[in-house]
PDB file of C-alpha atoms in Angstrom:
ATOM      1  CA  UNK A 893       0.025  -0.088   0.192  1.00 60.00           C
ATOM      2  CA  UNK A 894       1.404   3.245  -0.917  1.00 71.00           C
ATOM      3  CA  UNK A 895       1.795   6.223   1.519  1.00 74.00           C
ATOM      4  CA  UNK A 896       0.737   9.746   0.938  1.00 80.00           C
ATOM      5  CA  UNK A 897       1.846  11.813  -2.163  1.00 84.00           C
ATOM      6  CA  UNK A 898       4.763  14.260  -1.523  1.00 88.00           C
ATOM      7  CA  UNK A 899       3.623  17.630  -1.522  1.00 96.00           C
ATOM      8  CA  UNK A 900       5.606  20.841  -2.594  1.00 97.00           C
ATOM      9  CA  UNK A 901       4.891  24.286  -1.077  1.00 97.00           C
ATOM     10  CA  UNK A 902       3.452  26.735  -4.004  1.00 97.00           C
ATOM     11  CA  UNK A 903       5.192  29.553  -2.416  1.00 96.00           C
ATOM     12  CA  UNK A 904       8.863  28.678  -1.694  1.00 97.00           C
ATOM     13  CA  UNK A 905       9.144  25.229  -3.704  1.00 97.00           C
ATOM     14  CA  UNK A 906       9.841  23.189  -0.505  1.00 97.00           C
ATOM     15  CA  UNK A 907       9.267  19.763  -0.399  1.00 97.00           C
ATOM     16  CA  UNK A 908       6.912  18.779   2.443  1.00 97.00           C
ATOM     17  CA  UNK A 909       7.281  15.481   4.583  1.00 95.00           C
ATOM     18  CA  UNK A 910       4.437  13.415   4.591  1.00 93.00           C
ATOM     19  CA  UNK A 911       4.255  13.978   8.564  1.00 93.00           C
ATOM     20  CA  UNK A 912       4.792  17.858   8.189  1.00 95.00           C
ATOM     21  CA  UNK A 913       1.636  20.285   8.466  1.00 96.00           C
ATOM     22  CA  UNK A 914       0.416  21.995   5.335  1.00 97.00           C
ATOM     23  CA  UNK A 915      -2.143  24.316   4.560  1.00 98.00           C
ATOM     24  CA  UNK A 916      -4.323  24.024   1.554  1.00 97.00           C
ATOM     25  CA  UNK A 917      -5.433  27.402  -0.047  1.00 97.00           C
ATOM     26  CA  UNK A 918      -7.605  28.559  -3.018  1.00 96.00           C
ATOM     27  CA  UNK A 919      -6.962  32.140  -3.990  1.00 94.00           C
ATOM     28  CA  UNK A 920      -9.416  33.624  -6.790  1.00 94.00           C
ATOM     29  CA  UNK A 921      -8.797  37.258  -7.840  1.00 92.00           C
ATOM     30  CA  UNK A 922     -11.603  39.039  -9.750  1.00 93.00           C
ATOM     31  CA  UNK A 923     -11.196  42.479 -11.392  1.00 89.00           C
ATOM     32  CA  UNK A 924     -14.108  44.772 -10.905  1.00 86.00           C
ATOM     33  CA  UNK A 925     -14.693  48.382 -11.998  1.00 79.00           C
ATOM     34  CA  UNK A 926     -17.898  50.514 -10.902  1.00 77.00           C
ATOM     35  CA  UNK A 927     -17.785  53.152 -13.387  1.00 72.00           C
ATOM     36  CA  UNK A 928     -15.901  53.016 -17.121  1.00 66.00           C
ATOM     37  CA  UNK A 929     -13.762  56.244 -17.950  1.00 65.00           C
ATOM     38  CA  UNK A 930     -14.964  58.369 -20.581  1.00 61.00           C
ATOM     39  CA  UNK A 931     -17.722  60.532 -21.179  1.00 59.00           C
ATOM     40  CA  UNK A 932     -19.865  57.948 -23.077  1.00 58.00           C
ATOM     41  CA  UNK A 933     -22.951  56.293 -21.992  1.00 61.00           C
ATOM     42  CA  UNK A 934     -21.810  52.884 -22.867  1.00 59.00           C
ATOM     43  CA  UNK A 935     -24.210  52.808 -25.769  1.00 69.00           C
ATOM     44  CA  UNK A 936     -24.215  49.870 -27.773  1.00 74.00           C
ATOM     45  CA  UNK A 937     -22.123  51.548 -30.653  1.00 80.00           C
ATOM     46  CA  UNK A 938     -19.414  52.416 -28.069  1.00 79.00           C
ATOM     47  CA  UNK A 939     -19.464  48.793 -26.704  1.00 78.00           C
ATOM     48  CA  UNK A 940     -19.147  47.459 -30.172  1.00 84.00           C
ATOM     49  CA  UNK A 941     -15.990  49.541 -30.612  1.00 82.00           C
ATOM     50  CA  UNK A 942     -14.204  48.560 -27.656  1.00 75.00           C
ATOM     51  CA  UNK A 943     -14.927  44.793 -28.588  1.00 78.00           C
ATOM     52  CA  UNK A 944     -13.484  45.432 -31.806  1.00 82.00           C
ATOM     53  CA  UNK A 945     -10.292  47.195 -30.587  1.00 78.00           C
ATOM     54  CA  UNK A 946      -9.939  44.266 -28.009  1.00 76.00           C
ATOM     55  CA  UNK A 947     -10.106  41.686 -30.793  1.00 79.00           C
ATOM     56  CA  UNK A 948      -7.961  43.287 -33.179  1.00 81.00           C
ATOM     57  CA  UNK A 949      -5.294  44.109 -30.260  1.00 77.00           C
ATOM     58  CA  UNK A 950      -1.833  42.237 -30.173  1.00 79.00           C
ATOM     59  CA  UNK A 951      -2.716  40.985 -26.667  1.00 76.00           C
ATOM     60  CA  UNK A 952      -3.692  37.168 -26.157  1.00 78.00           C
ATOM     61  CA  UNK A 953      -7.160  36.828 -25.136  1.00 75.00           C
ATOM     62  CA  UNK A 954      -5.776  34.466 -22.030  1.00 79.00           C
ATOM     63  CA  UNK A 955      -3.887  37.591 -20.850  1.00 80.00           C
ATOM     64  CA  UNK A 956      -7.038  39.599 -20.712  1.00 75.00           C
ATOM     65  CA  UNK A 957      -8.798  37.045 -18.929  1.00 80.00           C
ATOM     66  CA  UNK A 958      -6.188  36.554 -16.223  1.00 79.00           C
ATOM     67  CA  UNK A 959      -6.484  40.390 -15.925  1.00 81.00           C
ATOM     68  CA  UNK A 960     -10.405  39.703 -14.933  1.00 86.00           C
ATOM     69  CA  UNK A 961     -10.158  36.379 -13.284  1.00 90.00           C
ATOM     70  CA  UNK A 962      -7.115  34.555 -11.981  1.00 90.00           C
ATOM     71  CA  UNK A 963      -7.497  31.592  -9.832  1.00 93.00           C
ATOM     72  CA  UNK A 964      -4.586  29.184  -7.858  1.00 95.00           C
ATOM     73  CA  UNK A 965      -4.843  26.133  -5.705  1.00 97.00           C
ATOM     74  CA  UNK A 966      -2.405  24.242  -3.839  1.00 97.00           C
ATOM     75  CA  UNK A 967      -0.740  23.716  -0.296  1.00 98.00           C
ATOM     76  CA  UNK A 968       2.050  25.892   1.372  1.00 98.00           C
ATOM     77  CA  UNK A 969       4.254  25.035   4.519  1.00 97.00           C
ATOM     78  CA  UNK A 970       3.789  26.715   7.911  1.00 96.00           C
ATOM     79  CA  UNK A 971       6.484  29.455   7.245  1.00 96.00           C
ATOM     80  CA  UNK A 972       4.917  30.458   4.127  1.00 97.00           C
ATOM     81  CA  UNK A 973       1.382  30.652   5.738  1.00 97.00           C
ATOM     82  CA  UNK A 974       2.981  33.023   8.181  1.00 95.00           C
ATOM     83  CA  UNK A 975       3.939  35.430   5.406  1.00 93.00           C
ATOM     84  CA  UNK A 976       0.627  35.105   3.352  1.00 92.00           C
ATOM     85  CA  UNK A 977      -1.460  35.892   6.684  1.00 92.00           C
ATOM     86  CA  UNK A 978       0.760  38.772   7.612  1.00 91.00           C
ATOM     87  CA  UNK A 979       0.128  40.109   3.947  1.00 89.00           C
ATOM     88  CA  UNK A 980      -3.337  39.709   3.835  1.00 87.00           C
ATOM     89  CA  UNK A 981      -4.450  40.622   7.326  1.00 88.00           C
ATOM     90  CA  UNK A 982      -3.446  44.164   7.718  1.00 74.00           C
ATOM     91  CA  UNK A 983      -4.437  46.143  10.684  1.00 71.00           C
ATOM     92  CA  UNK A 984      -7.946  47.877  10.735  1.00 67.00           C
ATOM     93  CA  UNK A 985      -7.548  51.336   9.280  1.00 67.00           C
ATOM     94  CA  UNK A 986      -4.458  50.464   7.517  1.00 62.00           C
ATOM     95  CA  UNK A 987      -5.184  51.414   3.784  1.00 62.00           C
ATOM     96  CA  UNK A 988      -2.390  49.032   2.491  1.00 58.00           C
ATOM     97  CA  UNK A 989       0.600  50.169   0.415  1.00 58.00           C
ATOM     98  CA  UNK A 990      -1.656  51.417  -2.501  1.00 54.00           C
TER      99      UNK A 990
END
């Protein structure tokens, strides 16, 4: 009977021993925008023009998609968990780096 598979930390790349504590994660980043820039009212013609510009542009459609929806799953070690928690759990009233 085979034992548990070896896991690798998605953040630091370290191989995790089967007896070592690890954390599963799912991270989803979704782009949102409440108001489009520009003076237009979002008419059908304006939207069709925008779509045409996007379709004819040099960018790969996958790049556009990843700017709107990016998702990753994996496992991380205890040390990397601490870094992630510090990064995502900022103190109340702190507006962050941006």
